mmCIF file of C-alpha atoms in Angstrom:
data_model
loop_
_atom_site.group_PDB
_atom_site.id
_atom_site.type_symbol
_atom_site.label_atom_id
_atom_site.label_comp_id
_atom_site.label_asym_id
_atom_site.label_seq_id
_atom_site.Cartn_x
_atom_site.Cartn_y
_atom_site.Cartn_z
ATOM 1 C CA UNK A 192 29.120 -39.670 0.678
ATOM 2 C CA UNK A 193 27.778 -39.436 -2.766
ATOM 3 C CA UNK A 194 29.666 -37.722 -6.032
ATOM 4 C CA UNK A 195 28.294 -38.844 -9.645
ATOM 5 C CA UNK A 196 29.776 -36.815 -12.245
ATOM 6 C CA UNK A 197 27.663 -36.983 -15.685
ATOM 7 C CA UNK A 198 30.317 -35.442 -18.838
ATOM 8 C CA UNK A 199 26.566 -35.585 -20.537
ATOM 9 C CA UNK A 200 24.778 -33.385 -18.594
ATOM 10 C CA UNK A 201 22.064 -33.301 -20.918
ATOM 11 C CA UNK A 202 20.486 -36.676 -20.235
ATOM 12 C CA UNK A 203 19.956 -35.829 -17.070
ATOM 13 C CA UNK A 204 17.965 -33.135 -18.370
ATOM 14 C CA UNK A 205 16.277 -35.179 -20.282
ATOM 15 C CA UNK A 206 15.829 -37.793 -18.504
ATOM 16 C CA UNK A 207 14.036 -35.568 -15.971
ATOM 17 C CA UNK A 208 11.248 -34.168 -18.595
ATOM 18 C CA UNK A 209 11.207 -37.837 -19.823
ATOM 19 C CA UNK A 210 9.644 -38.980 -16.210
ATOM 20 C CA UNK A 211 7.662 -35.825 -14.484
ATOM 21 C CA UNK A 212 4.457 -35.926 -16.600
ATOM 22 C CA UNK A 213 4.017 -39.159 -14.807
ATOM 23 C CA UNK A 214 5.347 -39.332 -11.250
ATOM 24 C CA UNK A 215 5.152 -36.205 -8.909
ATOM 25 C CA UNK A 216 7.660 -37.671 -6.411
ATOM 26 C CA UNK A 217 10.154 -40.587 -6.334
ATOM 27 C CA UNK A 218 13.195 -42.458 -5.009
ATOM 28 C CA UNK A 219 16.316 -42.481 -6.576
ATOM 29 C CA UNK A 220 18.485 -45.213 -5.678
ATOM 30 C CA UNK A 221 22.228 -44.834 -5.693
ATOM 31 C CA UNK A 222 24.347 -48.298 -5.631
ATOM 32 C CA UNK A 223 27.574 -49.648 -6.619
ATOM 33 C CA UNK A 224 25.446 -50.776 -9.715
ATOM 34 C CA UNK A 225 24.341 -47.135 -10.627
ATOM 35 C CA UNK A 226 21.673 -44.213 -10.359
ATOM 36 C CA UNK A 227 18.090 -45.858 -10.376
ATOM 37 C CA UNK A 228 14.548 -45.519 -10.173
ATOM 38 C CA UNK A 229 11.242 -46.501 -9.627
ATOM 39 C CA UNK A 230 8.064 -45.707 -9.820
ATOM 40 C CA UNK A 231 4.570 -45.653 -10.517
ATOM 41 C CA UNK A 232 1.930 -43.504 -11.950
ATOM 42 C CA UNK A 233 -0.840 -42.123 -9.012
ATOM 43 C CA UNK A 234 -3.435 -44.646 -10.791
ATOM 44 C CA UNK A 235 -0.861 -47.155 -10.830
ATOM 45 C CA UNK A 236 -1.644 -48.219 -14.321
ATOM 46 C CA UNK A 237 2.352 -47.101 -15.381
ATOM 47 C CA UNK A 238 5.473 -47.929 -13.589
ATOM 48 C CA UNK A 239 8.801 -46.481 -14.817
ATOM 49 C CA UNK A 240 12.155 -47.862 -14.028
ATOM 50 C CA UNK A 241 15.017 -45.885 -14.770
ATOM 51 C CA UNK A 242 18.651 -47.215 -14.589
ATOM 52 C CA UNK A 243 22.177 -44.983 -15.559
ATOM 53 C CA UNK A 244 24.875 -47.386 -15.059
ATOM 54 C CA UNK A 245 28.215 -46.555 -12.721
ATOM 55 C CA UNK A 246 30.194 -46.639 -15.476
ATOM 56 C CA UNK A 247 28.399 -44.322 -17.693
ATOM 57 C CA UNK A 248 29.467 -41.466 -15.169
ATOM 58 C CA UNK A 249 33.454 -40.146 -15.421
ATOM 59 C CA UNK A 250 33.270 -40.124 -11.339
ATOM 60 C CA UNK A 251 31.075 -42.461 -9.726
ATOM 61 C CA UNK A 252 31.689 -42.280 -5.834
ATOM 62 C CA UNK A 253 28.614 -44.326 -3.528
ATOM 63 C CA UNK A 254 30.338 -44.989 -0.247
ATOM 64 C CA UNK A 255 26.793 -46.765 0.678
ATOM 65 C CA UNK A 256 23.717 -47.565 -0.948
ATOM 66 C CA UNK A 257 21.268 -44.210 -0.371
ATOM 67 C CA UNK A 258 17.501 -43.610 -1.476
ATOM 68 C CA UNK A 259 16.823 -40.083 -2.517
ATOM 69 C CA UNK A 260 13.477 -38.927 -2.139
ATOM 70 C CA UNK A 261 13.145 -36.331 -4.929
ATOM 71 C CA UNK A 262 9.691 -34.118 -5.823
ATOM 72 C CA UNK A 263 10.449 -34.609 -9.834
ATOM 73 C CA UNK A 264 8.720 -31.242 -10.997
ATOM 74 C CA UNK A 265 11.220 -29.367 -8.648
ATOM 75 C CA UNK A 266 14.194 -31.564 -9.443
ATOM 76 C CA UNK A 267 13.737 -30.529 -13.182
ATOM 77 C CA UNK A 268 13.114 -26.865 -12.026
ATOM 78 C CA UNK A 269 16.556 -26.961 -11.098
ATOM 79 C CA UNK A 270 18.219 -28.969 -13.953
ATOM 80 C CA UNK A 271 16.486 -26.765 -16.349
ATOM 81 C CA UNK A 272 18.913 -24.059 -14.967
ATOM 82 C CA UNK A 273 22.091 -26.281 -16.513
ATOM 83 C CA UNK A 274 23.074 -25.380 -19.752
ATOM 84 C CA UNK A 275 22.949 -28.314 -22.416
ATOM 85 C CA UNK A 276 26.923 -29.002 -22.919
ATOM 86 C CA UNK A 277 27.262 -28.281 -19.035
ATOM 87 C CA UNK A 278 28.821 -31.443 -17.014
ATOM 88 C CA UNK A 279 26.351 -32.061 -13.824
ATOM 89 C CA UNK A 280 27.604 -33.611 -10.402
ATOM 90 C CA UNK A 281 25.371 -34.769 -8.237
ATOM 91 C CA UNK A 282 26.246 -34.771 -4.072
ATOM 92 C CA UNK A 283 24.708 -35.732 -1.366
ATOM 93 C CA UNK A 284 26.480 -36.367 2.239
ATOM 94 C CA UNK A 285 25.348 -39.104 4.671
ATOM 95 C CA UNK A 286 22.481 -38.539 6.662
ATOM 96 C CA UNK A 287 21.881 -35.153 4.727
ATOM 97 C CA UNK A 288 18.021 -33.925 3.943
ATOM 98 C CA UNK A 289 19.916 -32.152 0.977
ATOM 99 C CA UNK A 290 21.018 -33.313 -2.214
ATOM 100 C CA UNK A 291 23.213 -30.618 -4.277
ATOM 101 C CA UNK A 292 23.493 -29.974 -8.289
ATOM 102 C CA UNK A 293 26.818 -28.758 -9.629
ATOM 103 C CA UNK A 294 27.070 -27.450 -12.778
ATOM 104 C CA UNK A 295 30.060 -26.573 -14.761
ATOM 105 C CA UNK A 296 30.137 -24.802 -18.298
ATOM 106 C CA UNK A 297 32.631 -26.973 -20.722
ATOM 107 C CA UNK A 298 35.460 -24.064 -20.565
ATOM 108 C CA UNK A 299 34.867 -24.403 -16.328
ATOM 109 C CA UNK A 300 34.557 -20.006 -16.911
ATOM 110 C CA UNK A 301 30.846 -21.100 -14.899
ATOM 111 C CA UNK A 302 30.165 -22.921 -11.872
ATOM 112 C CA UNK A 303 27.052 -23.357 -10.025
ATOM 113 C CA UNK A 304 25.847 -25.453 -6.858
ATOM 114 C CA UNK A 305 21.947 -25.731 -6.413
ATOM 115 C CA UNK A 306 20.726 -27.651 -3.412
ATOM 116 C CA UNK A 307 17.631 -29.104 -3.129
ATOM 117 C CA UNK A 308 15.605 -30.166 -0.295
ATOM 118 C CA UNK A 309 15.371 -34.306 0.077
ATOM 119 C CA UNK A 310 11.856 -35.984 1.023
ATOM 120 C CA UNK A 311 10.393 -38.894 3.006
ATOM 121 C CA UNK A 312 8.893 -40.904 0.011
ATOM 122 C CA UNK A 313 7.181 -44.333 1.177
ATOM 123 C CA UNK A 314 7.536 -45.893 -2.277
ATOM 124 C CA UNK A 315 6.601 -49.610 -2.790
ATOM 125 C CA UNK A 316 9.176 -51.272 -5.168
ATOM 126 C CA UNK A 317 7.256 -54.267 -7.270
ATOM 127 C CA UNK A 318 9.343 -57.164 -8.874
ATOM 128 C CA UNK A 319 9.409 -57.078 -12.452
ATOM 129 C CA UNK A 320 9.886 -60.932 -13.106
ATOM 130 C CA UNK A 321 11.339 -61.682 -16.536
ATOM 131 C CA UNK A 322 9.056 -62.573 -19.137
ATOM 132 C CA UNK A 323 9.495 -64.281 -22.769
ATOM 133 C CA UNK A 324 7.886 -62.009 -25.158
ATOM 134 C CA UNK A 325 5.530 -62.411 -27.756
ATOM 135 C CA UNK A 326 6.275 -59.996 -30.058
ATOM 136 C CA UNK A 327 9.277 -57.269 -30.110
ATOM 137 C CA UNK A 328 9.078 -53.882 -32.273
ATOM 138 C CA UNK A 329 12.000 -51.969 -32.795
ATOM 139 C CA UNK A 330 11.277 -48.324 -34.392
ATOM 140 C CA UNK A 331 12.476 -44.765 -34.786
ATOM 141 C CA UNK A 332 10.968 -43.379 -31.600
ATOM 142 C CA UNK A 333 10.070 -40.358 -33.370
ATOM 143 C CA UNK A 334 7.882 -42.027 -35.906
ATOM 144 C CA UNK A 335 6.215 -44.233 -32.585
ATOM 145 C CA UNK A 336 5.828 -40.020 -30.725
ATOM 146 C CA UNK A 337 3.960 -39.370 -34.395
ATOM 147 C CA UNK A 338 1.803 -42.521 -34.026
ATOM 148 C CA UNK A 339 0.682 -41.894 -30.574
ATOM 149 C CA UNK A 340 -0.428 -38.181 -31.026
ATOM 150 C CA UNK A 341 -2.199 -38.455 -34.342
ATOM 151 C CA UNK A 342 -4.321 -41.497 -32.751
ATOM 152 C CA UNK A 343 -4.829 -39.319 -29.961
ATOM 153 C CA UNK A 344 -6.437 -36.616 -31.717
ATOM 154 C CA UNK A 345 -9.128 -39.369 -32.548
ATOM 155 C CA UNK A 346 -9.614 -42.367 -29.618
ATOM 156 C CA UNK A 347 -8.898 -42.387 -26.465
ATOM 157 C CA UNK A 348 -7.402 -46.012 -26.509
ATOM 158 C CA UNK A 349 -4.421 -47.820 -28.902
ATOM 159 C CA UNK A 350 -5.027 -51.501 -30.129
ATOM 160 C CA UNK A 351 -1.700 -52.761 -31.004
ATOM 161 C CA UNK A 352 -1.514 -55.770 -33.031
ATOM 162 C CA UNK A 353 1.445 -57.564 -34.016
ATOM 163 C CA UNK A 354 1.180 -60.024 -36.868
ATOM 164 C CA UNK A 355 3.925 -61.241 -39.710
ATOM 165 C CA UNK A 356 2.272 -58.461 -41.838
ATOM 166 C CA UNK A 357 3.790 -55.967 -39.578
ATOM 167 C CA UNK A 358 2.597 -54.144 -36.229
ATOM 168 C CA UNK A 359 -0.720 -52.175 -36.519
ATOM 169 C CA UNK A 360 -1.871 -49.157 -34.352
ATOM 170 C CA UNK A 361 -5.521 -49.067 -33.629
ATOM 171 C CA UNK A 362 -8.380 -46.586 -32.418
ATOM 172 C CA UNK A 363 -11.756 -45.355 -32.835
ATOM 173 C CA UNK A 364 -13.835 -42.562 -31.017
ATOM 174 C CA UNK A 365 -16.570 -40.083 -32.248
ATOM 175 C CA UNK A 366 -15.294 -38.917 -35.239
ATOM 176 C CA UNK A 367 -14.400 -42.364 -36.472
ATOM 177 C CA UNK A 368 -11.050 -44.950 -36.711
ATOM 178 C CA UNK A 369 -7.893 -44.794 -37.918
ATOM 179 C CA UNK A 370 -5.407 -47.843 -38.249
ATOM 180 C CA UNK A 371 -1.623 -46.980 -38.976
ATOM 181 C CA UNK A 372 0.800 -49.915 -39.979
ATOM 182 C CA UNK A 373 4.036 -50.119 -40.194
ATOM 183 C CA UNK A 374 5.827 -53.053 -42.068
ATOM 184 C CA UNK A 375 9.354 -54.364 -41.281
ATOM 185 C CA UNK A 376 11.834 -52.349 -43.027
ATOM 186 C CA UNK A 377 15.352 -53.093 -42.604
ATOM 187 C CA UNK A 378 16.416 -51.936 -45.706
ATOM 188 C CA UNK A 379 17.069 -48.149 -44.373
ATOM 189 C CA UNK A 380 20.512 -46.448 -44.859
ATOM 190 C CA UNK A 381 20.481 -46.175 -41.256
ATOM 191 C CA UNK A 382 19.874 -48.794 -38.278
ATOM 192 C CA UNK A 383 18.335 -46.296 -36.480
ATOM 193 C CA UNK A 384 16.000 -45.833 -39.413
ATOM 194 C CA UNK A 385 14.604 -49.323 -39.320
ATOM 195 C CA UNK A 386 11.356 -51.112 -38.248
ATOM 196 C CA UNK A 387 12.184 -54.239 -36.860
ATOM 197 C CA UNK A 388 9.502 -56.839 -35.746
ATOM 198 C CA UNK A 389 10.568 -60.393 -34.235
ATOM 199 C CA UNK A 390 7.504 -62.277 -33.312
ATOM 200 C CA UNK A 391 6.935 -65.706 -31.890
ATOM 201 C CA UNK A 392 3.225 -65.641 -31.825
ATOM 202 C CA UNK A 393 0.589 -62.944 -32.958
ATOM 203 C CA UNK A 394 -0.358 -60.263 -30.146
ATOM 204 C CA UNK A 395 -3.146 -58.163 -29.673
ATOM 205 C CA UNK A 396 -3.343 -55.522 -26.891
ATOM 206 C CA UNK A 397 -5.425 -52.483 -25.272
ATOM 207 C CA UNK A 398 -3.566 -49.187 -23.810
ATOM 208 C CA UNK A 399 -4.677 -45.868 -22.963
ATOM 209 C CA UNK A 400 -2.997 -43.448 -25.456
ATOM 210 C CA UNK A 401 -2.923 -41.120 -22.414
ATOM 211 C CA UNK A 402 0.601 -42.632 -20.982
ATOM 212 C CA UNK A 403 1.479 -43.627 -24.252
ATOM 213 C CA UNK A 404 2.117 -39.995 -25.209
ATOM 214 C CA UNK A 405 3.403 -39.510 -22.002
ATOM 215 C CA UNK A 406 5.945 -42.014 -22.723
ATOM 216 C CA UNK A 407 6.995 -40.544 -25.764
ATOM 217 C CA UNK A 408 8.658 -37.503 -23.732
ATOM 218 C CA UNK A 409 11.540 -39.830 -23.564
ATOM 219 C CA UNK A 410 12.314 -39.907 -27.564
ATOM 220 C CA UNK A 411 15.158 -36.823 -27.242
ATOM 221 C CA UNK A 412 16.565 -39.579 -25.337
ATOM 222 C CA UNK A 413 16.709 -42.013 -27.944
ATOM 223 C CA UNK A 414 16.585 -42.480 -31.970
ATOM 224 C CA UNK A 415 14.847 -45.521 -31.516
ATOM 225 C CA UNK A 416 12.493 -47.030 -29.262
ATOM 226 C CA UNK A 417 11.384 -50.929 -28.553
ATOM 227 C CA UNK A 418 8.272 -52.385 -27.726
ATOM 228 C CA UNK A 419 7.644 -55.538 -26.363
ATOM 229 C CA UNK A 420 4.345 -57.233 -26.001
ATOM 230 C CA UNK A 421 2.986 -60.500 -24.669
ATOM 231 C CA UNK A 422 -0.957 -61.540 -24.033
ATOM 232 C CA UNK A 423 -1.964 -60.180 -20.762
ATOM 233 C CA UNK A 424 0.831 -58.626 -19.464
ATOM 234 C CA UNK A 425 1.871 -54.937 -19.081
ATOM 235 C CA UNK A 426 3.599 -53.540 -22.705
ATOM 236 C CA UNK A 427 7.427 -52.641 -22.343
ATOM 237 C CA UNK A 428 8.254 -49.154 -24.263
ATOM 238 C CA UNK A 429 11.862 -49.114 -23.590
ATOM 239 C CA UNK A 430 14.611 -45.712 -24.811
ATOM 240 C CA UNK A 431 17.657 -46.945 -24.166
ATOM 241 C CA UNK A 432 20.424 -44.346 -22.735
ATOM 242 C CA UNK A 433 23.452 -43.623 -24.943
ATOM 243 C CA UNK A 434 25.774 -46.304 -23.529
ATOM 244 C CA UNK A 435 25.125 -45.606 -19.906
ATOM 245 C CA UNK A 436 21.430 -47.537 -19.361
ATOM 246 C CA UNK A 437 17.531 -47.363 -20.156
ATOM 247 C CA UNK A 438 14.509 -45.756 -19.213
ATOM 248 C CA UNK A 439 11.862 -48.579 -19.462
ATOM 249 C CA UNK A 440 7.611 -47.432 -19.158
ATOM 250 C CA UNK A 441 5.884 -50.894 -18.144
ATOM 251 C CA UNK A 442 1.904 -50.041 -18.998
ATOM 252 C CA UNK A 443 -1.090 -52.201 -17.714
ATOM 253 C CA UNK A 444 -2.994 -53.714 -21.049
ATOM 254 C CA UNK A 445 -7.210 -52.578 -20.225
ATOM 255 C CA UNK A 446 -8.745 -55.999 -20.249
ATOM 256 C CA UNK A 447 -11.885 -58.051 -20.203
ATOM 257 C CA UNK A 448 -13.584 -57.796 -17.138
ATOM 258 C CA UNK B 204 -15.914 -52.924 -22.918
ATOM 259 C CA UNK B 205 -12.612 -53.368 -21.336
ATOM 260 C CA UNK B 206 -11.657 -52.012 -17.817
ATOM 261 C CA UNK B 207 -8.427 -50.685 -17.339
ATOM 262 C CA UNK B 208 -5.732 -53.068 -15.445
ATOM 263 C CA UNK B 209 -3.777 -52.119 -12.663
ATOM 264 C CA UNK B 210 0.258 -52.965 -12.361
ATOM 265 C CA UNK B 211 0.231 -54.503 -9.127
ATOM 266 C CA UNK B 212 -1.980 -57.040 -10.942
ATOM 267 C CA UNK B 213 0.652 -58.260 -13.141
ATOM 268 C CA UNK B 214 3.670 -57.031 -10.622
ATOM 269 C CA UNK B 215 4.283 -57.975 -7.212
ATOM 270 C CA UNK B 216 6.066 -56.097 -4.323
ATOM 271 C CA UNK B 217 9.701 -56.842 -3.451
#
């Protein structure tokens, strides 16, 4: 038996349109721990790993740990049907092929089940081991969604370089370049405002601005977004959850062959 | 010119 109650039905929501662009289908994993997931991209150049902590939910009831094969497009067809201040419980019974969406309006004057069918997803799960990274930007998300579509409109690819002068966002194509830096800045009136860059050594990476954008469907999600970056490993664009967890994009760099 | 890497490259399965 599974009963999550989310107050903040809207991340859900949000969470949902965050993630489909990317992955068609995937596993959610329900645990004493929390609501999780993860997944890759078809090319497997992306992997997403979503986590919403127990605690984050008013009623958190997982009698045993259960893996919920969910088509994501279909999943959000439904949520899309909650209204933003509704509270969304998600059930599932033992065994079941089902998995059912309750929605309640804040005044409880509107209740609705929706029950979707479950599928047989054989998902691989890759270890994320943890790394020390070179550089870590902190930034208003929104400013890193502007970043990624502007340079999109020109290159195909994002170069970006962390130095002490600040982190700089790369690309060329036909038309011609463009370079956009931002400098620290932590005098803002608010933290949320702030570019923040610790760096232990420079760092200088390639990524396809394709799943960058895509990435950037998480920034209703958060007001700021961090990325961390280290030499030949996949870039970490992470939108943390209110209080309740993260949604964390892991992207392969393009490198020398 | 740089090819594009794939995850399991840097990620292995659990």
């Amino acid at each position: 038996m599974l009963e999550l109650r989310l107050v903040q039905g809207s991340l859900l929501k949000k969470v949902l349109e965050a993630i489909r662009e990317l992955v068609n289908d995937a596993n959610f994993d329900c645990s004493a721990t929390g609501f999780s997931l993860q997944a890759m991209d078809s090319s497997h150049v992306a992997l997403v790993a979503l986590l919403l902590r127990s605690e984050g939910f008013e009623h958190y009831r997982c009698d045993r740990n259960l893996s919920m094969g969910m088509n994501l497009n279909n999943m959000a067809k439904m949520l899309r049907c909650a209204g933003n201040d509704d509270i969304i419980t998600i059930k599932a019974d033992d065994g079941s092929d089902t998995v059912t969406f309750m929605f309640e309006s804040p005044n409880q004057d509107k209740i609705a089940d929706f029950e979707m069918k479950l599928m047989d997803i054989d998902s691989e799960h890759l270890g994320i081991p943890d790394a020390e990274y070179h550089a870590i930007v902190r930034m208003p998300s929104a400013e890193f969604a502007r970043i990624c579509k502007d340079l999109s409109s020109i290159g195909d690819t994002v170069v970006i370089s962390v130095t002490k002068e600040g982190v700089k966002f790369s690309t060329a194509g036909d038309i011609g370049t463009a370079n956009i830096v931002c400098r620290q800045n932590k005098t803002v009136d608010k933290p949320e405002e702030a570019t923040v860059i610790e760096m232990q050594e420079p760092v200088s990476l390639t990524f396809a601005l394709r799943y960058m954008n895509s990435f950037t469907k998480a920034t209703p999600l958060s007001e700021t977004v961090t990325i961390s970056l280290s030499s030949e490993l996949p870039v970490v664009v992470e939108y943390k959850i209110a209080d309740m967890g993260y949604i964390r994009f892991y992207l392969a760099p393009k490198i020398e062959e | 010119l740089k090819a594009q890497a794939r995850i399991e490259r840097f990620f292995c399965n659990s």
